[in-house]
Coordinates of C-alpha atoms in Angstrom, one line a residue:
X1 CA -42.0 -7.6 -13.7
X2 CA -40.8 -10.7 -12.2
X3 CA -37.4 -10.2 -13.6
X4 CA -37.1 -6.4 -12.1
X5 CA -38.2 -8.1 -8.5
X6 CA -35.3 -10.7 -8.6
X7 CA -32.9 -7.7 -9.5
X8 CA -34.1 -5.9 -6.9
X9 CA -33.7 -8.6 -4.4
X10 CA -30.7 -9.4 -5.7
X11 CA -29.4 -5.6 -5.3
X12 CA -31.2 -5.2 -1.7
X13 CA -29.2 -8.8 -0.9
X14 CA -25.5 -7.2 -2.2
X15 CA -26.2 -4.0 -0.5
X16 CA -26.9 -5.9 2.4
X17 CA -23.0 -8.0 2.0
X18 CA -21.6 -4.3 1.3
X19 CA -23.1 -2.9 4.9
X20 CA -22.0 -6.1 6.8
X21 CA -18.7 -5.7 5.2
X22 CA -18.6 -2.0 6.5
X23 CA -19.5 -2.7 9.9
X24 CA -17.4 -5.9 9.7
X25 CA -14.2 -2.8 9.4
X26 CA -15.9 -0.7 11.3
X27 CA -15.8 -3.2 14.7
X28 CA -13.0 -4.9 13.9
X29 CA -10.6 -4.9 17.6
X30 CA -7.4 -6.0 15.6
X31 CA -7.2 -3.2 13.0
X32 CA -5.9 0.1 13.5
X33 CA -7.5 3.4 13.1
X34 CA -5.7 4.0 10.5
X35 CA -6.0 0.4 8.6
X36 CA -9.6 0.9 9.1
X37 CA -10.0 4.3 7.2
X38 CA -7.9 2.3 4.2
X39 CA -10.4 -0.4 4.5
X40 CA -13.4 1.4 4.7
X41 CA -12.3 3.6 1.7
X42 CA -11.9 0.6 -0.3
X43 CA -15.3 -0.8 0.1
X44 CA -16.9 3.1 -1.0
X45 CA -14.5 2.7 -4.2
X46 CA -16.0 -1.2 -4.3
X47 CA -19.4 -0.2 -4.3
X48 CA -19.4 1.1 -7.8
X49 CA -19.1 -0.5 -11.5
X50 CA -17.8 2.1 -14.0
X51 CA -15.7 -0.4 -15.8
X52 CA -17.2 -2.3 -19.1
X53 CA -16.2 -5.9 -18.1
X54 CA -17.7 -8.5 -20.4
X55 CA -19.3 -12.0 -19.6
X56 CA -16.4 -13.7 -20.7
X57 CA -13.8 -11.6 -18.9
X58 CA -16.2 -11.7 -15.9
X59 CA -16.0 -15.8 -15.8
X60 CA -12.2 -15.4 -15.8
X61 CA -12.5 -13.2 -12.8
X62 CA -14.9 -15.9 -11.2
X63 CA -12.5 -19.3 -11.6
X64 CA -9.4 -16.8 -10.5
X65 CA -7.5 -17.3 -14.2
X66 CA -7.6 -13.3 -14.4
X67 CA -6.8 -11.0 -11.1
X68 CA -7.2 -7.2 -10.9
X69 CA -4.9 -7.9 -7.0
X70 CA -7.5 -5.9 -5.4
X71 CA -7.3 -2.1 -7.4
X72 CA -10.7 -1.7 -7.0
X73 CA -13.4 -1.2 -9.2
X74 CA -12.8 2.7 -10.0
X75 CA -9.3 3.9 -10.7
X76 CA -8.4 7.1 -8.9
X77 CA -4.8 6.9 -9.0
X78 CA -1.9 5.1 -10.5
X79 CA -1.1 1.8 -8.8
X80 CA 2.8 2.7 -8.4
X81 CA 4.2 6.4 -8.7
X82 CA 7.6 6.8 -9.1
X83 CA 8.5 10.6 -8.5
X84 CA 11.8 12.1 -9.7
X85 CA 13.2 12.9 -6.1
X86 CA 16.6 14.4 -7.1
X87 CA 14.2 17.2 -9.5
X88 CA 12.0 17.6 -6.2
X89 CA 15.6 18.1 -4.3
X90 CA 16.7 20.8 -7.2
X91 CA 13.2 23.0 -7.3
X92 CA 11.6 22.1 -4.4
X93 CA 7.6 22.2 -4.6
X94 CA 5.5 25.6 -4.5
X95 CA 2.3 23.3 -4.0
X96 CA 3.9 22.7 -0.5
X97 CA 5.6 24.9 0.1
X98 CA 9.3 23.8 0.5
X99 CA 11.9 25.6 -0.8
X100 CA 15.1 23.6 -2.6
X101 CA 17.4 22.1 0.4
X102 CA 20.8 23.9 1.1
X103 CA 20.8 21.9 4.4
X104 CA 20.6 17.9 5.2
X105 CA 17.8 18.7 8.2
X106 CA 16.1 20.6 5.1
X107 CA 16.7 17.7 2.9
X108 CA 15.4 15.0 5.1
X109 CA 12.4 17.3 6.5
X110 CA 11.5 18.0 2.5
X111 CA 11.6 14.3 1.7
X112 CA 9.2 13.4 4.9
X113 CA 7.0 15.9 3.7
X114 CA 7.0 15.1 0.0
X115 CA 6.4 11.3 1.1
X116 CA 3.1 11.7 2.6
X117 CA 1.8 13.7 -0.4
X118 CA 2.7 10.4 -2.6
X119 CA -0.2 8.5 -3.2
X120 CA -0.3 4.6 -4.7
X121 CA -2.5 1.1 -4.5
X122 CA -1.2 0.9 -0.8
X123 CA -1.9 5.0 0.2
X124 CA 1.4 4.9 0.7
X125 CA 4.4 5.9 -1.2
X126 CA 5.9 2.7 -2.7
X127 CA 8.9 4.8 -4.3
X128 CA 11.4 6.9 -1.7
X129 CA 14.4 6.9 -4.6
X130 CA 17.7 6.6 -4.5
X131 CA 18.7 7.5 -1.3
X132 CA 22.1 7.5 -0.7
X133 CA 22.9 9.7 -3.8
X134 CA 20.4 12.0 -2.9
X135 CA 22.1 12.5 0.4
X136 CA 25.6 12.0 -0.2
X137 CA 26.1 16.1 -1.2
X138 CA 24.5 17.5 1.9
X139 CA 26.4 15.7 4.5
X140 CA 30.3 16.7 3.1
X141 CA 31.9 17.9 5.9
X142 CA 30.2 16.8 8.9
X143 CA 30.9 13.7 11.4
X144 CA 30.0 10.5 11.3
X145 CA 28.3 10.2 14.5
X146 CA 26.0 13.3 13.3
X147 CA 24.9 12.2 9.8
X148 CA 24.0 8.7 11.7
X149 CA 21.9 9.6 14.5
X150 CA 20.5 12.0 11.8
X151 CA 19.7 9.4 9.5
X152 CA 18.5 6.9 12.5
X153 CA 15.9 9.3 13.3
X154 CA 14.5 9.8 9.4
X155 CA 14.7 6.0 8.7
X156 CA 13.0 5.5 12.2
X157 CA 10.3 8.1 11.2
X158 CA 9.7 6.0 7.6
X159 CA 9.3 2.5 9.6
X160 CA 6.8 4.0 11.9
X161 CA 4.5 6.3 9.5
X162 CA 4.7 4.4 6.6
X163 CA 2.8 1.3 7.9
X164 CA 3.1 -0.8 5.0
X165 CA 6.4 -2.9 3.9
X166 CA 5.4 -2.5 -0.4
X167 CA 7.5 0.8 0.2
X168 CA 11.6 0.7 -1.6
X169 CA 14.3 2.7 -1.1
X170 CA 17.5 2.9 -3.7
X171 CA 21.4 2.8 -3.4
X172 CA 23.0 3.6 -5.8
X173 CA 25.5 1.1 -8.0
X174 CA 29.2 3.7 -6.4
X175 CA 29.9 3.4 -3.0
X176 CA 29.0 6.6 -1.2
X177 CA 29.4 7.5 2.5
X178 CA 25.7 7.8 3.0
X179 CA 25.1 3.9 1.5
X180 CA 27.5 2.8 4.2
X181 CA 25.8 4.8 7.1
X182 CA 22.2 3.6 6.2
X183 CA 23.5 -0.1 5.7
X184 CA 25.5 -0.2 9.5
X185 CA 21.8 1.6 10.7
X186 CA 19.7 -1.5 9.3
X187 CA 21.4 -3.9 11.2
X188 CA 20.4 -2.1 14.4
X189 CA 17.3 -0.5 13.4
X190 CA 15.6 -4.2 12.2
X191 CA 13.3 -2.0 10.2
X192 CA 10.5 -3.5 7.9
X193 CA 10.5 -0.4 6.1
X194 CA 11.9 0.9 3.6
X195 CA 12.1 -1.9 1.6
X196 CA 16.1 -1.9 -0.2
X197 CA 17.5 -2.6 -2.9
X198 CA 21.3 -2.0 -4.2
X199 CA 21.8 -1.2 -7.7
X200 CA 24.5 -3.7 -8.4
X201 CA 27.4 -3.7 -11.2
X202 CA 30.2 -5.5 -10.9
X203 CA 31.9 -3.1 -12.9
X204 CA 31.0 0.0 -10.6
X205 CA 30.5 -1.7 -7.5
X206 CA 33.7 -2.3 -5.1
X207 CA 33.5 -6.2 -3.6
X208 CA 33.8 -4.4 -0.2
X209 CA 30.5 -2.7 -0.5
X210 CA 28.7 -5.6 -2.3
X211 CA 30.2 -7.3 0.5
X212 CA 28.2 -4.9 3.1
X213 CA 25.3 -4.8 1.4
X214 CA 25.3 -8.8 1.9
X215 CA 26.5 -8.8 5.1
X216 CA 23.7 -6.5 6.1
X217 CA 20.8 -8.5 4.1
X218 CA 22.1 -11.8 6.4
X219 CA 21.5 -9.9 9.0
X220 CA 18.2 -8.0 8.3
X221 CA 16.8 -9.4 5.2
X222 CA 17.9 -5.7 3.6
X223 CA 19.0 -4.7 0.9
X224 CA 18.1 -7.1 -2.1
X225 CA 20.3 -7.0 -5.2
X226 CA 19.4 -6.5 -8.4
X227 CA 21.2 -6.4 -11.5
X228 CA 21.6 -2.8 -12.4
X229 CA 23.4 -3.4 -16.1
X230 CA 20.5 -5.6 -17.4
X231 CA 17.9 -3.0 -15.6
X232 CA 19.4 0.1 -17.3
X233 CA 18.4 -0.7 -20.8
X234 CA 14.9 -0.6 -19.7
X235 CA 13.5 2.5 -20.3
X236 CA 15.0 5.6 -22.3
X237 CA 15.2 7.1 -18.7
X238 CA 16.0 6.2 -15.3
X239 CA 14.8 3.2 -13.2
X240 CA 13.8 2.9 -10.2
X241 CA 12.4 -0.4 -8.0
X242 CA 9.4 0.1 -6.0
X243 CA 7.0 -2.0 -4.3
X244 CA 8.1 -5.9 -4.5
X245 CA 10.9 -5.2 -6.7
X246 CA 8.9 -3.5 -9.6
X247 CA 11.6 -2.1 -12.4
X248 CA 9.3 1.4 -13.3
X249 CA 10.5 4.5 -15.1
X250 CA 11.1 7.5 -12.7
X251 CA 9.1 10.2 -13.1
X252 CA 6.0 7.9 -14.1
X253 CA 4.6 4.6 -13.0
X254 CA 2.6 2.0 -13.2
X255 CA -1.3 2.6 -14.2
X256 CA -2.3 -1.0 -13.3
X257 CA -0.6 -4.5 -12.4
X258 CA -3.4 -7.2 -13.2
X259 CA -2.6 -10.9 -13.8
X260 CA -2.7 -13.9 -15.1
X261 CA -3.2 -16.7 -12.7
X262 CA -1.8 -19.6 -15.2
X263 CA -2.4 -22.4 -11.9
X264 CA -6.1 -21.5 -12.2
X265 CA -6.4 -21.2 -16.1
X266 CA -5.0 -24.6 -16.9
X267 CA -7.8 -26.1 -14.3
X268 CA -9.8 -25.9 -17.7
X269 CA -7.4 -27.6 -20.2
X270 CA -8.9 -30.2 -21.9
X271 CA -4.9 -31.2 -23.5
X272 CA -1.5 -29.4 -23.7
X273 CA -2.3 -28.4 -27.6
X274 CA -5.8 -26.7 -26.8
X275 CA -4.2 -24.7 -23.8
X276 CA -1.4 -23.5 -25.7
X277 CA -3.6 -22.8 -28.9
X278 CA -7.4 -21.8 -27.2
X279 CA -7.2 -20.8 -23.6
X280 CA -4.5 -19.3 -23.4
X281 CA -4.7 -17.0 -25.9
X282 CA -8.2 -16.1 -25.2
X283 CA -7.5 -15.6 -21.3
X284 CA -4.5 -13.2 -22.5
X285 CA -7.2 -11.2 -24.7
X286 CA -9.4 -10.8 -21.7
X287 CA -6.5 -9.5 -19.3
X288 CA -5.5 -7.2 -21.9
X289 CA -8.7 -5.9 -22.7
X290 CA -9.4 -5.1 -18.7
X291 CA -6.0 -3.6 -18.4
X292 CA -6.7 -1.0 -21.1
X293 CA -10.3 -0.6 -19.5
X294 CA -8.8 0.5 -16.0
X295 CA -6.2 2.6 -17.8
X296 CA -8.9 4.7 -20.2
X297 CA -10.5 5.3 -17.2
X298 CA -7.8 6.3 -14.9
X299 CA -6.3 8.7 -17.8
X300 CA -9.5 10.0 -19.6
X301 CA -12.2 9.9 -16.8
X302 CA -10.3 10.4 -12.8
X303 CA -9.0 13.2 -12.8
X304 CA -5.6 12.1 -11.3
X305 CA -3.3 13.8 -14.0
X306 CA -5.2 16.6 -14.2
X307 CA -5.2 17.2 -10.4
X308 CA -2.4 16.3 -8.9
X309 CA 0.6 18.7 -7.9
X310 CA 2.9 15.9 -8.8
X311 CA 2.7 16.2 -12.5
X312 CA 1.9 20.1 -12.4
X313 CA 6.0 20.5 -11.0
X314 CA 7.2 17.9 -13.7
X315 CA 7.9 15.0 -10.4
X316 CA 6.1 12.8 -13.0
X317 CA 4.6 12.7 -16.6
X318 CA 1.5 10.6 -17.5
X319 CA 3.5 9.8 -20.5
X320 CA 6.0 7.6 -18.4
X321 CA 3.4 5.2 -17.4
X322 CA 3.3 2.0 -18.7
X323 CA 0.4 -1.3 -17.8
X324 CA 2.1 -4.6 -15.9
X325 CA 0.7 -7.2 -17.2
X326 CA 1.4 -9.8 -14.7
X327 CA 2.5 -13.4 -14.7
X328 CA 1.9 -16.3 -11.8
X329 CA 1.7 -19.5 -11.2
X330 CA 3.7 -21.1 -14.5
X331 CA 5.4 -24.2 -12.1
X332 CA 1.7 -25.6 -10.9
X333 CA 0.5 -25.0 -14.5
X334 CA 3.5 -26.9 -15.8
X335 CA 3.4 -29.7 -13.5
X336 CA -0.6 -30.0 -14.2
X337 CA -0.2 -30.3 -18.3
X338 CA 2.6 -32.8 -17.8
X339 CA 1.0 -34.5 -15.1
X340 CA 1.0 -37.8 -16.8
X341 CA 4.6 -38.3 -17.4
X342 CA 5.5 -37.6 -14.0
X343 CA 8.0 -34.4 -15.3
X344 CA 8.4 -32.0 -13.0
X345 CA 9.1 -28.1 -13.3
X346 CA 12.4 -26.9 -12.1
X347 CA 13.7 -30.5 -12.5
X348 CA 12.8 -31.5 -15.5
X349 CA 14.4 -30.5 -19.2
X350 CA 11.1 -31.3 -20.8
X351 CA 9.0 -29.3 -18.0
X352 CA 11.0 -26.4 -18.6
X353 CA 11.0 -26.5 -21.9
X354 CA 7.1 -26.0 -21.9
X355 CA 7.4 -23.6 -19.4
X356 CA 9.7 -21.6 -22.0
X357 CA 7.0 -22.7 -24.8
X358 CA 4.4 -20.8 -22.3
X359 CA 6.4 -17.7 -22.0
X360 CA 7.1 -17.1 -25.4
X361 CA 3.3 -17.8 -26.2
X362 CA 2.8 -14.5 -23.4
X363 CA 5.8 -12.6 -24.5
X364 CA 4.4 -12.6 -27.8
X365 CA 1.0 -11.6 -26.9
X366 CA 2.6 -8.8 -25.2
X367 CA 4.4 -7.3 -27.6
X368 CA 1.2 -7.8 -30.3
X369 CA -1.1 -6.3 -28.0
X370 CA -2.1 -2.5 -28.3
X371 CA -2.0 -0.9 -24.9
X372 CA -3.8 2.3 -24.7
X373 CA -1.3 5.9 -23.1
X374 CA 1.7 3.1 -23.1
X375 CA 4.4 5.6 -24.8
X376 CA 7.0 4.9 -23.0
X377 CA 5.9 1.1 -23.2
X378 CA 6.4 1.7 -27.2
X379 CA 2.0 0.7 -27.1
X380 CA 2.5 -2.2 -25.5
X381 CA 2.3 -3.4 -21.7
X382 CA 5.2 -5.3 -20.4
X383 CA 5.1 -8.2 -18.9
X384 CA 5.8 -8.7 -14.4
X385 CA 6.3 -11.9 -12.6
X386 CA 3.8 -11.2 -10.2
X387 CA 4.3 -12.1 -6.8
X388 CA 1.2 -13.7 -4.9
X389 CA -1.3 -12.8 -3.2
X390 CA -2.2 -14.1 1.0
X391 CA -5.3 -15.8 -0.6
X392 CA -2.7 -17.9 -2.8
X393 CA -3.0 -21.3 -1.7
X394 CA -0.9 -23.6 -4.3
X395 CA 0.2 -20.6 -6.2
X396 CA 3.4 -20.1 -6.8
X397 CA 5.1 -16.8 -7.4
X398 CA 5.6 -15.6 -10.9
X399 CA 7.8 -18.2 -12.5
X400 CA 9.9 -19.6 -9.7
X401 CA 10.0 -23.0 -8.3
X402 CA 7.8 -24.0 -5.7
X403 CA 8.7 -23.7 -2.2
X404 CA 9.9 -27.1 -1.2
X405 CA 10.3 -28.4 -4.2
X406 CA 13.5 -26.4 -4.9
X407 CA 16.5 -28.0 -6.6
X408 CA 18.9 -29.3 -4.2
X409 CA 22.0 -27.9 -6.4
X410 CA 21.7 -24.0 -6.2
X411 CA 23.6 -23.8 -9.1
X412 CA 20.8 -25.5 -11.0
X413 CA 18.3 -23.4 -9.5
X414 CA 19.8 -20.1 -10.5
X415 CA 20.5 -21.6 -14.4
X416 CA 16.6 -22.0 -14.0
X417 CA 16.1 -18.9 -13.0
X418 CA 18.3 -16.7 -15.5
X419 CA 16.1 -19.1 -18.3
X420 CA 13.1 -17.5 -17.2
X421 CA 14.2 -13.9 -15.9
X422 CA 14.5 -12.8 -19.1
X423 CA 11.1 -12.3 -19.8
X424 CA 10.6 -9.7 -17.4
X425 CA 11.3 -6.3 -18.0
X426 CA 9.4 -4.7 -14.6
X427 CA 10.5 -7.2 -12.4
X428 CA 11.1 -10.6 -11.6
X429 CA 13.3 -12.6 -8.4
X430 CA 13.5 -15.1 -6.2
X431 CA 14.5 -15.8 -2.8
X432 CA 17.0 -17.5 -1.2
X433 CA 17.2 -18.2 3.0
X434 CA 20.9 -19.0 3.9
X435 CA 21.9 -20.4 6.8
X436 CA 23.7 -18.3 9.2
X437 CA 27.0 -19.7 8.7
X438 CA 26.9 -17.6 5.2
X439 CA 27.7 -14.7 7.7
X440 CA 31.4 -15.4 8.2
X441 CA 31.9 -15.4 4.2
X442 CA 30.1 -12.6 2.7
X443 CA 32.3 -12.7 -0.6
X444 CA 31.4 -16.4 -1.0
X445 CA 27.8 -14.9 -1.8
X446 CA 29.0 -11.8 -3.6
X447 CA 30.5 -14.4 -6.2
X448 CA 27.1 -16.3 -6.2
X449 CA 25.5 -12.9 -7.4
X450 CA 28.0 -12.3 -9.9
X451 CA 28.0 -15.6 -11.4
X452 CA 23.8 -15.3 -11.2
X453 CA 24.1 -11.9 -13.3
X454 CA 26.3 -13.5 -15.8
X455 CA 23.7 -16.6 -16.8
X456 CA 20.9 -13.3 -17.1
X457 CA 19.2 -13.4 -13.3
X458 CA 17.8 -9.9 -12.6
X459 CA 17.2 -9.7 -9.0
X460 CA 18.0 -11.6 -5.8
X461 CA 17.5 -11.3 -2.2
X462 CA 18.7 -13.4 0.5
X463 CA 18.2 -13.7 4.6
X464 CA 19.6 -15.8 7.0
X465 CA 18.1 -18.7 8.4
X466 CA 17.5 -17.5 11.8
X467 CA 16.4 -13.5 10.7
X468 CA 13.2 -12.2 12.4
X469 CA 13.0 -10.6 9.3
X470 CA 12.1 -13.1 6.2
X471 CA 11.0 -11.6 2.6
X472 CA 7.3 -12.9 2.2
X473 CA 7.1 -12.3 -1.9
X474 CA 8.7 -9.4 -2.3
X475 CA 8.2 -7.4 1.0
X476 CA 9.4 -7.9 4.8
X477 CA 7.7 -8.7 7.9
X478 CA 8.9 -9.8 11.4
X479 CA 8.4 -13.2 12.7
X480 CA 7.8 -11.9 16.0
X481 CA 5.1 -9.4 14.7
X482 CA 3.6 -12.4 12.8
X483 CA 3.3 -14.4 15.9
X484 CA 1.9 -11.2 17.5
X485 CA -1.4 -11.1 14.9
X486 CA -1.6 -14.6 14.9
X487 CA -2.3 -14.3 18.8
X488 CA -5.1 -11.4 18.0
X489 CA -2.8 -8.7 18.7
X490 CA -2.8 -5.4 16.7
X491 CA 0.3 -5.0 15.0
X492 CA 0.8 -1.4 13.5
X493 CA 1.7 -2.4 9.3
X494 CA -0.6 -4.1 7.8
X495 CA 1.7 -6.2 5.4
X496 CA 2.0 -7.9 8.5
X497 CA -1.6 -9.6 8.4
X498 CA -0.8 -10.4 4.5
X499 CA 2.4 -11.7 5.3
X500 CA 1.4 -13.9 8.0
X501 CA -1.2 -15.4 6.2
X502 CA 1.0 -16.1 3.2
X503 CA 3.8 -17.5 5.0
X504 CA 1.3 -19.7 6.9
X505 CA -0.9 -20.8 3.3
X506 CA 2.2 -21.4 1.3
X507 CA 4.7 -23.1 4.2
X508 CA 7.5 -20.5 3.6
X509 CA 9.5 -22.1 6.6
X510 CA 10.0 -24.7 3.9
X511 CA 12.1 -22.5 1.7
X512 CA 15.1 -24.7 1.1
X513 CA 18.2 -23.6 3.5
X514 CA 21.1 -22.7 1.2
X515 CA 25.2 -23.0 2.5
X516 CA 27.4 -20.3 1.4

């Protein structure tokens, strides 16, 4: 009897959190109507436990070594979907009624609605496609000046309606006419969102373009650059980037991204051996054990694949989605096991050489490890250097080097970086501010990313030192916007409040300022 009245207390107590939560959202005066309804959703999803976590996992969860990056406790719906937009463009969609384009208003005005039928993690779509190849056919034949304003109106209408910067759009690896148009527009428009990447190959891609996608980026943080070649042999199908630079299969997804937080694990070491033998391993068995957990549910038990209009028109197959099994914080993790010899990650042979020791450990674990609905994963999940989090503080993002602490040769920081790309196959990248002189010499940075490809580096982004807009982790948000919700203001994305907190934890003004 005693033991049912401390239960009951203990329920009446969390029910009571869970209502001063609620009315926490509910009177908050800097959240929009909008964030609020996100927020308020997320605490009904919260309030149940349909998920068989055991004790173990459960104490992985509490000292932050595993990290479901705040899914919720009842899947609903993928965490990344990555519809086949150019299928949408040749069928249309009878669930909404839009006929196939023959126009580029109809085009742009099916996309838009399409968009906000695309649900994800964020309630947002994450995943616009390839843009500029999906355009480039419905604008032969008409001026300049009318594609553009055209096109300034639609990418206005994404910035302001999608209110959240983990959204990407795709260009293409050939020059088209419609890449051009939307790359002169971002330096104008300053827009957080969409989120760009080109699809780079040297062997495709003209210098002059590669030179305007730079040029652009130096001037707007937009487009990143990510090696198309090495991302093509990916999947069996095309790729898409989504998100913060997630490599995913289009026409399917992502079920779940959960992580290991290797800067909190190795807080429990006791040596290097029993880390690397004992609790490392173990932690790895708990993550994967909670990934295929959320994934049975999502698939046998939401609904979502049964429901949703998305996979009834073909736009996406269940079959295409595979579990990220994250990776963060190897450099603090490194720099705590070699702590007594003074080695340090990033500068150090014998640090990186442990940090390699670590990955293989995961790699390996990855490729052993049964994941449940994983087809196109071949039954296994695959491993993502997982960005950060705001709440980060001394966490460094996925396997690069931590900020301040970067190399002062950027050669040596990109041969680091190639050693541990590798390991990704749904993303991985790093950032690099440049300072504004870069501007006058575009190609001098076009060569940089050529030469980075070469040593095996998959993705890359850059901005210049005095940009409003800076790349957090993997998404954009204005300094001035930042400085707006740090004075109590309400600011309209909310990547804004995550971004402004995680530039302000982790000291991203401290990123080291590269020359061209």
């Amino acid at each position: 009897m005693e033991r049912l009245k401390t239960i009951g207390s203990f329920k009446k107590g969390q029910d009571h959190m869970e209502q001063n939560r609620v009315l926490d959202v509910l009177t908050s005066k800097e959240l929009t109507y909008e964030q609020k309804v996100f927020s308020l959703a997320k605490e009904a999803e919260d309030s149940l436990s349909v998920l068989d976590i055991p004790p173990k996992t459960r104490q992985y969860f509490e000292t932050g070594a595993l990290n479901d990056l705040f899914e919720g406790h009842a899947p609903y719906r993928p965490r990344y979907i990555m519809p086949d937009y150019k299928k949408f463009v040749k069928q249309g969609s009878e669930f909404l009624r839009v006929e196939p384009p023959k126009t580029f208003d109809e085009l742009l005005t099916g996309l838009q609605i399409l968009y906000h039928h695309v649900p994800s993690i964020t309630g947002f779509p994450v995943y616009l496609g390839e843009l500029d190849t999906m355009i480039e056919p419905f604008i032969e034949g008409m001026a300049d000046d009318v594609v553009k304003e055209k096109l300034r109106l639609f990418l206005i209408f994404l910035d302001r309606t999608i209110t959240d910067s983990f959204c990407h759009a795709n260009l293409g690896s050939r020059p088209t006419r419609a890449g051009r148009i939307i790359l002169e527009l971002e330096k104008d428009l300053q827009n957080t969102v969409p989120n760009l990447t080109l699809k780079y190959d040297p062997e495709v891609t003209p210098d002059e373009y590669a030179e305007l996608a730079v040029a652009t980026s130096l001037t707007c943080a937009n487009p990143a650059i990510c090696n198309d070649a090495d991302n093509r042999s990916t999947y069996p199908c095309e790729y898409g980037i989504s998100s913060c630079y997630n490599i995913l299969p289009v026409g399917g997804g992502a079920y779940t991204l959960s992580r290991i937080t290797l800067t909190e694990l190795v807080k429990s070491a006791e040596s290097v051996d029993q880390f690397l033998q004992e609790l490392l391993p173990d932690c790895l068995e708990a993550v994967g054990n909670y990934m295929n957990e959320r994934v049975k549910f999502l698939v046998e038990h939401s609904g979502f694949f049964e429901s949703s209009f998305l996979v009834r028109e073909g736009l996406i197959e269940r079959e295409k989605f595979v579990g990220m099994f994250g990776v963060t914080g190897l450099a603090e993790c490194v720099n705590a096991l070699m702590a007594d010899t003074g080695e340090r990650y990033g500068h150090s042979e014998k640090a990186d050489e442990l940090g390699l020791q670590i990955m293989e450990i995961i790699r390996k674990f990855a490729a052993d490890f049964p994941a449940v609905y994983s087809e196109i994963g071949q039954g296994h999940f695959l491993l993502h250097a997982q960005v950060g989090l705001d709440s980060d503080k001394g966490i460094t993002s996925g396997v690069r080097i931590p900020v301040g602490d970067e190399p002062e040769n950027l050669l040596d920081h990109l041969r680091h970086s190639a050693r541990f790309h590798e390991y990704f196959p749904t993303g991985v990248g790093d950032i690099f501010p440049f300072a504004v002189t870069a501007r006058k010499n575009p190609g001098a940075l076009v060569d940089i990313v050529k030469g980075s490809f070469q040593l095996g580096v998959k993705y890359m982004s850059f901005y210049a030192s005095d940009s409003d807009l800076v790349r957090i982790t993997g998404f954009l948000v204005k300094r001035s916007e930042m400085e707006k919700y740090r004075n109590h203001d309400v600011v309209l994305q909310n990547t804004t409040v995550l971004g402004s907190k995680n530039y302000d934890t982790n000291h991203l003004e401290m990123r080291k300022e590269r020359m061209a």
